[in-house]
Amino acid sequence: MLLNVVFSHIDHFGFLENGTFKQRYLLNDQHWHKEGGPILFYTGNEGDITWFCNNTGFMWDAAEELGALLVFAEHRYYGESMPFGEESYSNAKYLNYLTSEQALADFAVLIKALKKTLPGAQKSSVIAIGGSYGGMLAAWLRMKYPSAVVGALAASAPIWQFIVPCGEFYKVVTHDFTISGTNCSSNIRMSWAAIDRVSATGEGLQWLSQEFGLCNPLKTPDEVYGFKAWLQETWVNLAMVDYPYEANFLQPLPAWPVKVVCKNLNFNTGVSDKQLLNGISQAVRVYYNYTGDAVCLNTSQTATGNLGFLGWFYQSCTEMVMPMCTDGVADMFEPQPWNFQAFSDECYNQFGVRPREDWAEIVYGGRNISAHSNIIFSNGNLDPWMSGGVTRSLSESLVAIMIDGGAHHLDLRYNSEFDPESVIKTRALEVRYFKQWIKQAATTQ
Amino acid sequence: MLLNVVFSHIDHFGFLENGTFKQRYLLNDQHWHKEGGPILFYTGNEGDITWFCNNTGFMWDAAEELGALLVFAEHRYYGESMPFGEESYSNAKYLNYLTSEQALADFAVLIKALKKTLPGAQKSSVIAIGGSYGGMLAAWLRMKYPSAVVGALAASAPIWQFIVPCGEFYKVVTHDFTISGTNCSSNIRMSWAAIDRVSATGEGLQWLSQEFGLCNPLKTPDEVYGFKAWLQETWVNLAMVDYPYEANFLQPLPAWPVKVVCKNLNFNTGVSDKQLLNGISQAVRVYYNYTGDAVCLNTSQTATGNLGFLGWFYQSCTEMVMPMCTDGVADMFEPQPWNFQAFSDECYNQFGVRPREDWAEIVYGGRNISAHSNIIFSNGNLDPWMSGGVTRSLSESLVAIMIDGGAHHLDLRYNSEFDPESVIKTRALEVRYFKQWIKQAATTQ
């Protein structure tokens, strides 16, 4: 893998700020048939690009089959691609260029530069590939810059999360737990009130902290809110990475981790609060201590440090406004309505900016995207993010693929002997579309 | 005609600048069949929107036939749509939001707002229409925001002027003069050296100033450069507005003004410099004094004050980089190579910004736009801007129409008894495509 940097404009959409920054990208040509061999271009999302590279084995397998060059482009403000170096996150002025539009422009400029400077790449068809937010970027790159890429694979890309009903996401999370073990989601649903009751006393807080082995014991009932938020995020993450084999994406985990978690939560209703919470604590350890190395559980982090949470929060606070809510009935969480104003105020306090509720729908077209072409939207039915995904084909060339038994962009991972039939078929179909787009481009250019 | 304003974000692509400005738009519903009748949306270009409105009679005719609502949206930084009021042009910081991308976002946001707030407009299909730079914006609006508009008429829109050979534009200008009168272009070609010879003496400068009736007489040979540039621009403008009937677009003019001009320039070679320049001075008066009201000729202005020249120069100095050159052989002008560096320096001196040579091609796709759909590119074969236009159809839904005997967006003007058959057919075909797009949208939405 070659590590490279390209100089990109800090501001593509204004000319007063004339600075450039070093955008990192990775390049591998071991399988590349030069002079016409295609380019598979990973549209980096909110994290370190080497980590995405290591978790996107599908591209390596596909490169071999297609004789393709591999490029993994890092998203500005993540990993090492910092427009203002270590100061990039220090104030609102420096953060102002962290938007999906700027990132897409970076990708389009990089593709142009590669075609210009890389011997043999001039006539290569480029295919955008990404997962999650990276999948949204892959789809949007094809939508906004179709001259740069002949098509896109948008894996587990919730491009409609801005406009679907706010409860859908947590319904899918709940469903995963419901089907993964007897009483599993209903015991989690009951755990919130149990936590409230137990934590009402100082003794209870102490018991809870010990039971969960918290690195920072809960000291006041006020801190229980954060503790519950941490648990909620844990369940979400588990649903996202419910892969059919041992894997280390957000955390090192066993095969089918939600099933393993649910084994600790299969008792009947009627147990005591402490019994219930003992089950919960065993369950979360599946996620936080599968290796057995954790000395204590840290509630301030729920996943790998390779993701840039602060950057993503800024993006949510500006254009990536994804309304989320729970009602405790259709889902297993405490009822929490979506409150745009409160969210906006939180954003203003944290970053000095306010989200624009309608912008993502206007700029990326909302449901009305049928004028575009050559995009595969793949989604796993276990993945909470499928709630905002395109799960039905919109035309012959805007194709939806549902992966039965698939979690978050399972299709992008290296193939495995434990892969369900569905994902094997999905990957083959994806490569078939890639070939079709390349062929199509060769005849129209 | 209703005058309206909408509040639009000064910066659509960053969230630090949270200000809004009043964007002006005009609205006419006299022909509108509410509840489903379409919307014809003029994507305003570099000037006062009321002036474009008055010079786009085709839309009024088409509205009657289609039962359409008319909207004319003003482009930011022109007319009365000033993001920072009277200060908008005062410094580079305020000018920073004058880009085509921001203007397109304004249009997309306005369309969304109209559909949301205008009773009856919710399900209306919107068609973008524009001429010249406004035609480029119409095409780009369909390319970048296909969820906002079902199709676009891009009249005389030189979307490829960024990438065509720099000499093409002036070749078309020259051709117009060549076919409009005997010796016309060759006499203009010879005039430059004649001006140099005559203006070499103080007496000659005085003669020249008197002969041309200049408001500000030429005082030094240095000023002759500007005088020649003014003449060159005059010939260009004449070619652009070579309409088959009396009209007042850039200036009040007779029918077929280039032919009228050329009547003053039909003498054989071998005349004296002063005879030649006398002919030139008669010729330019066709353009500057058709009404007979001009007391003197003002070399600081070549066309209507409704256009925003400073704003357009800023746009040329940032993203709208259109290389132009002359060689005096294939064209009738003095040889002048394209010098990007000198242009960039001029921009830096004037505005403190430098143009980005490749950006327009990257962001708007260059020649590779076949993934888009539902755009009509109409061009007149007399119009110099056709040199950068799409003059051959790229697909079934990216349609080029050439208007024989047509100057700059003749098809957008009110119909006239003097219209050549070509433009009558063109307008009918355009309306036929509009109907097709509207029908298509009704079945896919």
GROMACS .gro file of C-alpha atoms in nm, chain B residues 37-441:
model
  405
  482GLY     CA    1  -4.981   2.350  -1.387
  483PRO     CA    2  -4.606   2.363  -1.439
  484ILE     CA    3  -4.363   2.634  -1.334
  485LEU     CA    4  -4.125   2.797  -1.580
  486PHE     CA    5  -3.832   2.916  -1.373
  487TYR     CA    6  -3.583   3.164  -1.517
  488THR     CA    7  -3.239   3.110  -1.364
  489GLY     CA    8  -3.122   3.469  -1.347
  490ASN     CA    9  -2.781   3.565  -1.472
  491GLU     CA   10  -2.543   3.856  -1.431
  492GLY     CA   11  -2.787   4.145  -1.431
  493ASP     CA   12  -3.109   4.300  -1.314
  494ILE     CA   13  -3.384   4.036  -1.322
  495THR     CA   14  -3.651   4.277  -1.448
  496TRP     CA   15  -3.439   4.334  -1.757
  497PHE     CA   16  -3.406   3.960  -1.824
  498CYS     CA   17  -3.777   3.926  -1.761
  499ASN     CA   18  -3.850   4.190  -2.025
  500ASN     CA   19  -3.617   4.022  -2.274
  501THR     CA   20  -3.748   3.668  -2.235
  502GLY     CA   21  -4.083   3.692  -2.410
  503PHE     CA   22  -4.071   3.326  -2.509
  504MET     CA   23  -4.151   3.230  -2.151
  505TRP     CA   24  -4.467   3.441  -2.157
  506ASP     CA   25  -4.578   3.279  -2.481
  507ALA     CA   26  -4.495   2.933  -2.349
  508ALA     CA   27  -4.674   3.000  -2.019
  509GLU     CA   28  -4.994   3.063  -2.210
  510GLU     CA   29  -4.962   2.737  -2.401
  511LEU     CA   30  -4.865   2.533  -2.094
  512GLY     CA   31  -5.083   2.699  -1.831
  513ALA     CA   32  -4.764   2.772  -1.645
  514LEU     CA   33  -4.661   2.990  -1.356
  515LEU     CA   34  -4.370   3.221  -1.438
  516VAL     CA   35  -4.088   3.279  -1.194
  517PHE     CA   36  -3.783   3.493  -1.266
  518ALA     CA   37  -3.521   3.455  -0.995
  519GLU     CA   38  -3.248   3.713  -0.956
  520HIS     CA   39  -2.886   3.600  -0.926
  521ARG     CA   40  -2.716   3.704  -0.601
  522TYR     CA   41  -2.488   4.010  -0.629
  523TYR     CA   42  -2.687   4.148  -0.924
  524GLY     CA   43  -2.983   4.381  -0.950
  525GLU     CA   44  -3.123   4.426  -0.603
  526SER     CA   45  -3.018   4.090  -0.460
  527MET     CA   46  -2.718   4.208  -0.264
  528PRO     CA   47  -2.598   3.983   0.019
  529PHE     CA   48  -2.428   4.274   0.198
  530GLY     CA   49  -2.637   4.560   0.065
  531GLU     CA   50  -2.440   4.846  -0.087
  532GLU     CA   51  -2.122   4.706   0.064
  533SER     CA   52  -2.146   4.381  -0.133
  534TYR     CA   53  -1.872   4.478  -0.377
  535SER     CA   54  -1.658   4.666  -0.130
  536ASN     CA   55  -1.409   4.394  -0.042
  537ALA     CA   56  -1.295   4.039  -0.109
  538LYS     CA   57  -1.457   3.912   0.208
  539TYR     CA   58  -1.803   4.025   0.102
  540LEU     CA   59  -1.751   3.910  -0.257
  541ASN     CA   60  -1.659   3.561  -0.141
  542TYR     CA   61  -2.013   3.428  -0.181
  543LEU     CA   62  -2.047   3.529  -0.545
  544THR     CA   63  -2.020   3.190  -0.715
  545SER     CA   64  -2.234   2.986  -0.949
  546GLU     CA   65  -2.263   2.711  -0.687
  547GLN     CA   66  -2.413   2.951  -0.435
  548ALA     CA   67  -2.650   3.085  -0.703
  549LEU     CA   68  -2.765   2.734  -0.794
  550ALA     CA   69  -2.826   2.659  -0.428
  551ASP     CA   70  -3.032   2.981  -0.404
  552PHE     CA   71  -3.247   2.859  -0.692
  553ALA     CA   72  -3.292   2.511  -0.544
  554VAL     CA   73  -3.387   2.658  -0.206
  555LEU     CA   74  -3.631   2.903  -0.368
  556ILE     CA   75  -3.798   2.624  -0.568
  557LYS     CA   76  -3.838   2.421  -0.249
  558ALA     CA   77  -3.985   2.724  -0.073
  559LEU     CA   78  -4.230   2.796  -0.356
  560LYS     CA   79  -4.351   2.438  -0.359
  561LYS     CA   80  -4.395   2.446   0.015
  562THR     CA   81  -4.571   2.779   0.047
  563LEU     CA   82  -4.748   2.853  -0.282
  564PRO     CA   83  -5.095   2.700  -0.280
  565GLY     CA   84  -5.126   2.468  -0.578
  566ALA     CA   85  -4.753   2.447  -0.654
  567GLN     CA   86  -4.670   2.140  -0.449
  568LYS     CA   87  -4.693   1.894  -0.735
  569SER     CA   88  -4.600   2.131  -1.015
  570SER     CA   89  -4.315   2.030  -1.242
  571VAL     CA   90  -4.050   2.298  -1.261
  572ILE     CA   91  -3.859   2.368  -1.581
  573ALA     CA   92  -3.544   2.578  -1.567
  574ILE     CA   93  -3.495   2.828  -1.846
  575GLY     CA   94  -3.208   3.064  -1.904
  576GLY     CA   95  -2.999   3.233  -2.168
  577SER     CA   96  -2.624   3.285  -2.189
  578TYR     CA   97  -2.475   3.246  -1.837
  579GLY     CA   98  -2.837   3.203  -1.725
  580GLY     CA   99  -2.858   2.912  -1.969
  581MET     CA  100  -2.549   2.759  -1.817
  582LEU     CA  101  -2.716   2.791  -1.478
  583ALA     CA  102  -3.034   2.631  -1.613
  584ALA     CA  103  -2.836   2.332  -1.743
  585TRP     CA  104  -2.632   2.307  -1.425
  586LEU     CA  105  -2.944   2.332  -1.207
  587ARG     CA  106  -3.078   2.025  -1.385
  588MET     CA  107  -2.740   1.852  -1.356
  589LYS     CA  108  -2.681   1.929  -0.989
  590TYR     CA  109  -3.037   1.946  -0.855
  591PRO     CA  110  -3.247   1.716  -1.077
  592SER     CA  111  -3.493   1.676  -0.791
  593ALA     CA  112  -3.572   2.049  -0.822
  594VAL     CA  113  -3.632   2.071  -1.198
  595VAL     CA  114  -3.763   1.812  -1.443
  596GLY     CA  115  -3.565   1.963  -1.729
  597ALA     CA  116  -3.385   2.270  -1.856
  598LEU     CA  117  -3.368   2.491  -2.161
  599ALA     CA  118  -3.014   2.622  -2.186
  600ALA     CA  119  -3.028   2.885  -2.458
  601SER     CA  120  -2.695   3.001  -2.600
  602ALA     CA  121  -2.521   2.855  -2.298
  603PRO     CA  122  -2.146   2.816  -2.353
  604ILE     CA  123  -2.093   2.546  -2.091
  605TRP     CA  124  -1.781   2.428  -2.274
  606GLN     CA  125  -1.620   2.773  -2.312
  607PHE     CA  126  -1.379   2.667  -2.037
  608ILE     CA  127  -1.230   2.391  -2.247
  609VAL     CA  128  -1.265   2.477  -2.618
  610PRO     CA  129  -0.963   2.617  -2.807
  611CYS     CA  130  -0.923   2.983  -2.713
  612GLY     CA  131  -0.956   3.114  -3.069
  613GLU     CA  132  -1.301   2.972  -3.149
  614PHE     CA  133  -1.507   3.258  -3.010
  615TYR     CA  134  -1.348   3.533  -3.220
  616LYS     CA  135  -1.358   3.315  -3.529
  617VAL     CA  136  -1.737   3.315  -3.509
  618VAL     CA  137  -1.746   3.692  -3.458
  619THR     CA  138  -1.530   3.732  -3.768
  620HIS     CA  139  -1.741   3.492  -3.970
  621ASP     CA  140  -2.051   3.701  -3.897
  622PHE     CA  141  -1.887   4.010  -4.040
  623THR     CA  142  -1.744   3.817  -4.335
  624ILE     CA  143  -2.086   3.694  -4.444
  625SER     CA  144  -2.262   4.025  -4.375
  626GLY     CA  145  -2.093   4.241  -4.637
  627THR     CA  146  -1.818   4.255  -4.893
  628ASN     CA  147  -1.475   4.326  -4.743
  629CYS     CA  148  -1.635   4.385  -4.404
  630SER     CA  149  -1.416   4.166  -4.186
  631SER     CA  150  -1.103   4.238  -4.387
  632ASN     CA  151  -1.149   4.613  -4.348
  633ILE     CA  152  -1.194   4.569  -3.973
  634ARG     CA  153  -0.881   4.352  -3.970
  635MET     CA  154  -0.688   4.634  -4.135
  636SER     CA  155  -0.827   4.902  -3.907
  637TRP     CA  156  -0.604   4.816  -3.609
  638ALA     CA  157  -0.280   4.903  -3.784
  639ALA     CA  158  -0.444   5.213  -3.931
  640ILE     CA  159  -0.536   5.326  -3.580
  641ASP     CA  160  -0.179   5.268  -3.466
  642ARG     CA  161  -0.040   5.474  -3.753
  643VAL     CA  162  -0.286   5.759  -3.716
  644SER     CA  163  -0.260   5.775  -3.339
  645ALA     CA  164   0.120   5.794  -3.343
  646THR     CA  165   0.101   6.176  -3.358
  647GLY     CA  166  -0.079   6.425  -3.136
  648GLU     CA  167  -0.263   6.559  -3.438
  649GLY     CA  168  -0.370   6.205  -3.530
  650LEU     CA  169  -0.499   6.139  -3.179
  651GLN     CA  170  -0.704   6.456  -3.199
  652TRP     CA  171  -0.840   6.362  -3.543
  653LEU     CA  172  -0.933   6.015  -3.421
  654SER     CA  173  -1.114   6.152  -3.115
  655GLN     CA  174  -1.308   6.396  -3.328
  656GLU     CA  175  -1.385   6.144  -3.600
  657PHE     CA  176  -1.532   5.905  -3.343
  658GLY     CA  177  -1.696   6.185  -3.144
  659LEU     CA  178  -1.544   6.052  -2.821
  660CYS     CA  179  -1.678   6.199  -2.499
  661ASN     CA  180  -1.327   6.171  -2.354
  662PRO     CA  181  -1.074   6.254  -2.627
  663LEU     CA  182  -0.763   6.038  -2.647
  664LYS     CA  183  -0.471   6.229  -2.498
  665THR     CA  184  -0.174   5.991  -2.520
  666PRO     CA  185  -0.087   5.694  -2.743
  667ASP     CA  186  -0.119   5.478  -2.427
  668GLU     CA  187  -0.492   5.531  -2.433
  669VAL     CA  188  -0.519   5.382  -2.779
  670TYR     CA  189  -0.505   5.031  -2.632
  671GLY     CA  190  -0.828   5.094  -2.445
  672PHE     CA  191  -0.984   5.251  -2.752
  673LYS     CA  192  -0.909   4.942  -2.958
  674ALA     CA  193  -1.042   4.716  -2.683
  675TRP     CA  194  -1.365   4.918  -2.689
  676LEU     CA  195  -1.393   4.870  -3.065
  677GLN     CA  196  -1.325   4.498  -3.033
  678GLU     CA  197  -1.598   4.464  -2.773
  679THR     CA  198  -1.833   4.659  -2.996
  680TRP     CA  199  -1.786   4.411  -3.282
  681VAL     CA  200  -1.842   4.123  -3.040
  682ASN     CA  201  -2.161   4.275  -2.906
  683LEU     CA  202  -2.290   4.340  -3.256
  684ALA     CA  203  -2.238   3.977  -3.348
  685MET     CA  204  -2.424   3.870  -3.033
  686VAL     CA  205  -2.731   4.081  -3.103
  687ASP     CA  206  -2.753   4.038  -3.479
  688TYR     CA  207  -3.130   3.992  -3.463
  689PRO     CA  208  -3.356   3.992  -3.770
  690TYR     CA  209  -3.563   4.288  -3.647
  691GLU     CA  210  -3.525   4.616  -3.461
  692ALA     CA  211  -3.449   4.537  -3.100
  693ASN     CA  212  -3.308   4.683  -2.783
  694PHE     CA  213  -3.112   4.427  -2.590
  695LEU     CA  214  -2.759   4.555  -2.534
  696GLN     CA  215  -2.837   4.875  -2.728
  697PRO     CA  216  -3.124   4.997  -2.949
  698LEU     CA  217  -3.042   4.860  -3.294
  699PRO     CA  218  -3.185   4.820  -3.643
  700ALA     CA  219  -3.277   4.484  -3.795
  701TRP     CA  220  -2.968   4.276  -3.889
  702PRO     CA  221  -2.731   4.534  -3.741
  703VAL     CA  222  -2.413   4.361  -3.862
  704LYS     CA  223  -2.532   4.401  -4.221
  705VAL     CA  224  -2.602   4.770  -4.153
  706VAL     CA  225  -2.257   4.807  -3.998
  707CYS     CA  226  -2.095   4.636  -4.293
  708LYS     CA  227  -2.256   4.876  -4.541
  709ASN     CA  228  -2.010   5.132  -4.403
  710LEU     CA  229  -1.717   4.898  -4.456
  711ASN     CA  230  -1.762   4.763  -4.807
  712PHE     CA  231  -1.486   4.959  -4.981
  713ASN     CA  232  -1.196   4.791  -5.150
  714THR     CA  233  -0.853   4.766  -4.997
  715GLY     CA  234  -0.620   5.050  -5.080
  716VAL     CA  235  -0.814   5.332  -4.918
  717SER     CA  236  -0.624   5.569  -4.691
  718ASP     CA  237  -0.608   5.510  -4.316
  719LYS     CA  238  -0.838   5.805  -4.252
  720GLN     CA  239  -1.091   5.685  -4.511
  721LEU     CA  240  -1.086   5.341  -4.351
  722LEU     CA  241  -1.129   5.483  -4.002
  723ASN     CA  242  -1.407   5.708  -4.121
  724GLY     CA  243  -1.588   5.395  -4.229
  725ILE     CA  244  -1.523   5.235  -3.891
  726SER     CA  245  -1.658   5.537  -3.709
  727GLN     CA  246  -1.976   5.532  -3.917
  728ALA     CA  247  -2.003   5.162  -3.844
  729VAL     CA  248  -1.978   5.191  -3.466
  730ARG     CA  249  -2.239   5.466  -3.465
  731VAL     CA  250  -2.488   5.206  -3.587
  732TYR     CA  251  -2.433   5.043  -3.249
  733TYR     CA  252  -2.396   5.348  -3.025
  734ASN     CA  253  -2.625   5.596  -3.191
  735TYR     CA  254  -2.905   5.423  -3.378
  736THR     CA  255  -3.150   5.651  -3.199
  737GLY     CA  256  -2.954   5.960  -3.302
  738ASP     CA  257  -2.960   6.083  -2.944
  739ALA     CA  258  -2.595   6.024  -2.856
  740VAL     CA  259  -2.411   6.351  -2.805
  741CYS     CA  260  -2.076   6.173  -2.797
  742LEU     CA  261  -1.945   5.816  -2.778
  743ASN     CA  262  -1.845   5.687  -2.437
  744THR     CA  263  -1.566   5.428  -2.452
  745SER     CA  264  -1.615   5.323  -2.093
  746GLN     CA  265  -1.943   5.145  -2.160
  747THR     CA  266  -2.033   4.912  -2.445
  748ALA     CA  267  -2.378   4.790  -2.346
  749THR     CA  268  -2.683   4.832  -2.129
  750GLY     CA  269  -2.630   4.925  -1.767
  751ASN     CA  270  -2.859   4.640  -1.666
  752LEU     CA  271  -2.570   4.396  -1.679
  753GLY     CA  272  -2.334   4.372  -1.385
  754PHE     CA  273  -1.993   4.383  -1.546
  755LEU     CA  274  -1.793   4.404  -1.227
  756GLY     CA  275  -1.966   4.100  -1.084
  757TRP     CA  276  -1.909   3.904  -1.400
  758PHE     CA  277  -1.544   4.004  -1.403
  759TYR     CA  278  -1.515   3.872  -1.048
  760GLN     CA  279  -1.676   3.546  -1.156
  761SER     CA  280  -1.434   3.520  -1.449
  762CYS     CA  281  -1.154   3.583  -1.203
  763THR     CA  282  -1.254   3.290  -0.984
  764GLU     CA  283  -1.433   2.997  -1.148
  765MET     CA  284  -1.568   3.114  -1.485
  766VAL     CA  285  -1.230   3.109  -1.658
  767MET     CA  286  -1.295   3.123  -2.034
  768PRO     CA  287  -0.970   3.135  -2.228
  769MET     CA  288  -0.990   3.370  -2.527
  770CYS     CA  289  -0.728   3.449  -2.789
  771THR     CA  290  -0.692   3.597  -3.137
  772ASP     CA  291  -0.434   3.551  -3.410
  773GLY     CA  292  -0.538   3.804  -3.675
  774VAL     CA  293  -0.550   3.532  -3.939
  775ALA     CA  294  -0.843   3.308  -3.856
  776ASP     CA  295  -1.005   3.617  -3.705
  777MET     CA  296  -1.015   3.992  -3.778
  778PHE     CA  297  -0.852   4.104  -3.454
  779GLU     CA  298  -0.501   4.188  -3.340
  780PRO     CA  299  -0.304   3.881  -3.235
  781GLN     CA  300  -0.335   3.826  -2.862
  782PRO     CA  301  -0.242   3.492  -2.709
  783TRP     CA  302  -0.421   3.360  -2.401
  784ASN     CA  303  -0.202   3.428  -2.100
  785PHE     CA  304  -0.341   3.267  -1.789
  786GLN     CA  305  -0.071   3.401  -1.559
  787ALA     CA  306  -0.120   3.762  -1.671
  788PHE     CA  307  -0.496   3.720  -1.630
  789SER     CA  308  -0.449   3.571  -1.286
  790ASP     CA  309  -0.226   3.863  -1.183
  791GLU     CA  310  -0.484   4.111  -1.308
  792CYS     CA  311  -0.749   3.933  -1.100
  793TYR     CA  312  -0.529   3.939  -0.796
  794ASN     CA  313  -0.466   4.310  -0.832
  795GLN     CA  314  -0.832   4.388  -0.878
  796PHE     CA  315  -0.998   4.153  -0.628
  797GLY     CA  316  -0.729   3.979  -0.425
  798VAL     CA  317  -0.830   3.640  -0.563
  799ARG     CA  318  -0.688   3.412  -0.829
  800PRO     CA  319  -0.883   3.203  -1.079
  801ARG     CA  320  -0.877   2.822  -1.059
  802GLU     CA  321  -0.824   2.708  -1.413
  803ASP     CA  322  -0.960   2.352  -1.386
  804TRP     CA  323  -1.241   2.396  -1.138
  805ALA     CA  324  -1.529   2.467  -1.380
  806GLU     CA  325  -1.447   2.154  -1.576
  807ILE     CA  326  -1.429   1.940  -1.263
  808VAL     CA  327  -1.743   2.071  -1.099
  809TYR     CA  328  -1.958   2.083  -1.414
  810GLY     CA  329  -1.819   1.777  -1.588
  811GLY     CA  330  -1.655   1.918  -1.900
  812ARG     CA  331  -1.747   1.719  -2.210
  813ASN     CA  332  -1.845   1.417  -2.009
  814ILE     CA  333  -2.206   1.505  -1.926
  815SER     CA  334  -2.391   1.218  -2.087
  816ALA     CA  335  -2.512   1.084  -1.751
  817HIS     CA  336  -2.751   1.378  -1.727
  818SER     CA  337  -3.089   1.411  -1.895
  819ASN     CA  338  -3.366   1.644  -2.007
  820ILE     CA  339  -3.162   1.942  -2.120
  821ILE     CA  340  -3.209   2.135  -2.444
  822PHE     CA  341  -2.903   2.322  -2.564
  823SER     CA  342  -3.010   2.577  -2.826
  824ASN     CA  343  -2.756   2.783  -3.017
  825GLY     CA  344  -2.767   3.033  -3.301
  826ASN     CA  345  -2.507   2.993  -3.573
  827LEU     CA  346  -2.443   3.371  -3.572
  828ASP     CA  347  -2.376   3.380  -3.199
  829PRO     CA  348  -2.008   3.388  -3.098
  830TRP     CA  349  -2.098   3.198  -2.779
  831MET     CA  350  -2.202   2.896  -2.981
  832SER     CA  351  -1.826   2.828  -2.993
  833GLY     CA  352  -1.853   2.701  -2.636
  834GLY     CA  353  -2.199   2.555  -2.668
  835VAL     CA  354  -2.330   2.203  -2.706
  836THR     CA  355  -2.413   2.196  -3.076
  837ARG     CA  356  -2.465   1.824  -3.125
  838SER     CA  357  -2.710   1.610  -2.932
  839LEU     CA  358  -2.543   1.385  -2.678
  840SER     CA  359  -2.833   1.150  -2.616
  841GLU     CA  360  -3.206   1.127  -2.663
  842SER     CA  361  -3.263   1.361  -2.374
  843LEU     CA  362  -2.960   1.589  -2.411
  844VAL     CA  363  -3.072   1.764  -2.721
  845ALA     CA  364  -2.887   2.024  -2.926
  846ILE     CA  365  -3.082   2.259  -3.152
  847MET     CA  366  -2.902   2.485  -3.398
  848ILE     CA  367  -3.091   2.797  -3.505
  849ASP     CA  368  -2.992   2.897  -3.854
  850GLY     CA  369  -2.963   3.276  -3.873
  851GLY     CA  370  -2.992   3.305  -3.496
  852ALA     CA  371  -2.786   3.534  -3.274
  853HIS     CA  372  -2.758   3.522  -2.893
  854HIS     CA  373  -3.058   3.329  -2.752
  855LEU     CA  374  -3.296   3.453  -3.020
  856ASP     CA  375  -3.532   3.173  -2.920
  857LEU     CA  376  -3.592   3.331  -2.579
  858ARG     CA  377  -3.728   3.653  -2.729
  859TYR     CA  378  -4.094   3.730  -2.797
  860ASN     CA  379  -4.208   3.593  -3.130
  861SER     CA  380  -4.204   3.842  -3.415
  862GLU     CA  381  -4.332   3.854  -3.769
  863PHE     CA  382  -3.969   3.878  -3.880
  864ASP     CA  383  -3.863   3.559  -3.708
  865PRO     CA  384  -3.684   3.319  -3.941
  866GLU     CA  385  -3.850   2.982  -3.986
  867SER     CA  386  -3.566   2.822  -3.787
  868VAL     CA  387  -3.650   2.998  -3.461
  869ILE     CA  388  -4.023   2.938  -3.499
  870LYS     CA  389  -3.952   2.567  -3.532
  871THR     CA  390  -3.706   2.579  -3.244
  872ARG     CA  391  -3.955   2.731  -3.003
  873ALA     CA  392  -4.222   2.478  -3.101
  874LEU     CA  393  -3.977   2.195  -3.045
  875GLU     CA  394  -3.874   2.336  -2.709
  876VAL     CA  395  -4.234   2.351  -2.590
  877ARG     CA  396  -4.282   1.993  -2.715
  878TYR     CA  397  -3.991   1.881  -2.495
  879PHE     CA  398  -4.134   2.074  -2.200
  880LYS     CA  399  -4.460   1.884  -2.238
  881GLN     CA  400  -4.275   1.556  -2.262
  882TRP     CA  401  -4.078   1.622  -1.942
  883ILE     CA  402  -4.391   1.724  -1.754
  884LYS     CA  403  -4.569   1.408  -1.866
  885GLN     CA  404  -4.269   1.194  -1.778
  886ALA     CA  405  -4.251   1.348  -1.429
   0.00000   0.00000   0.00000
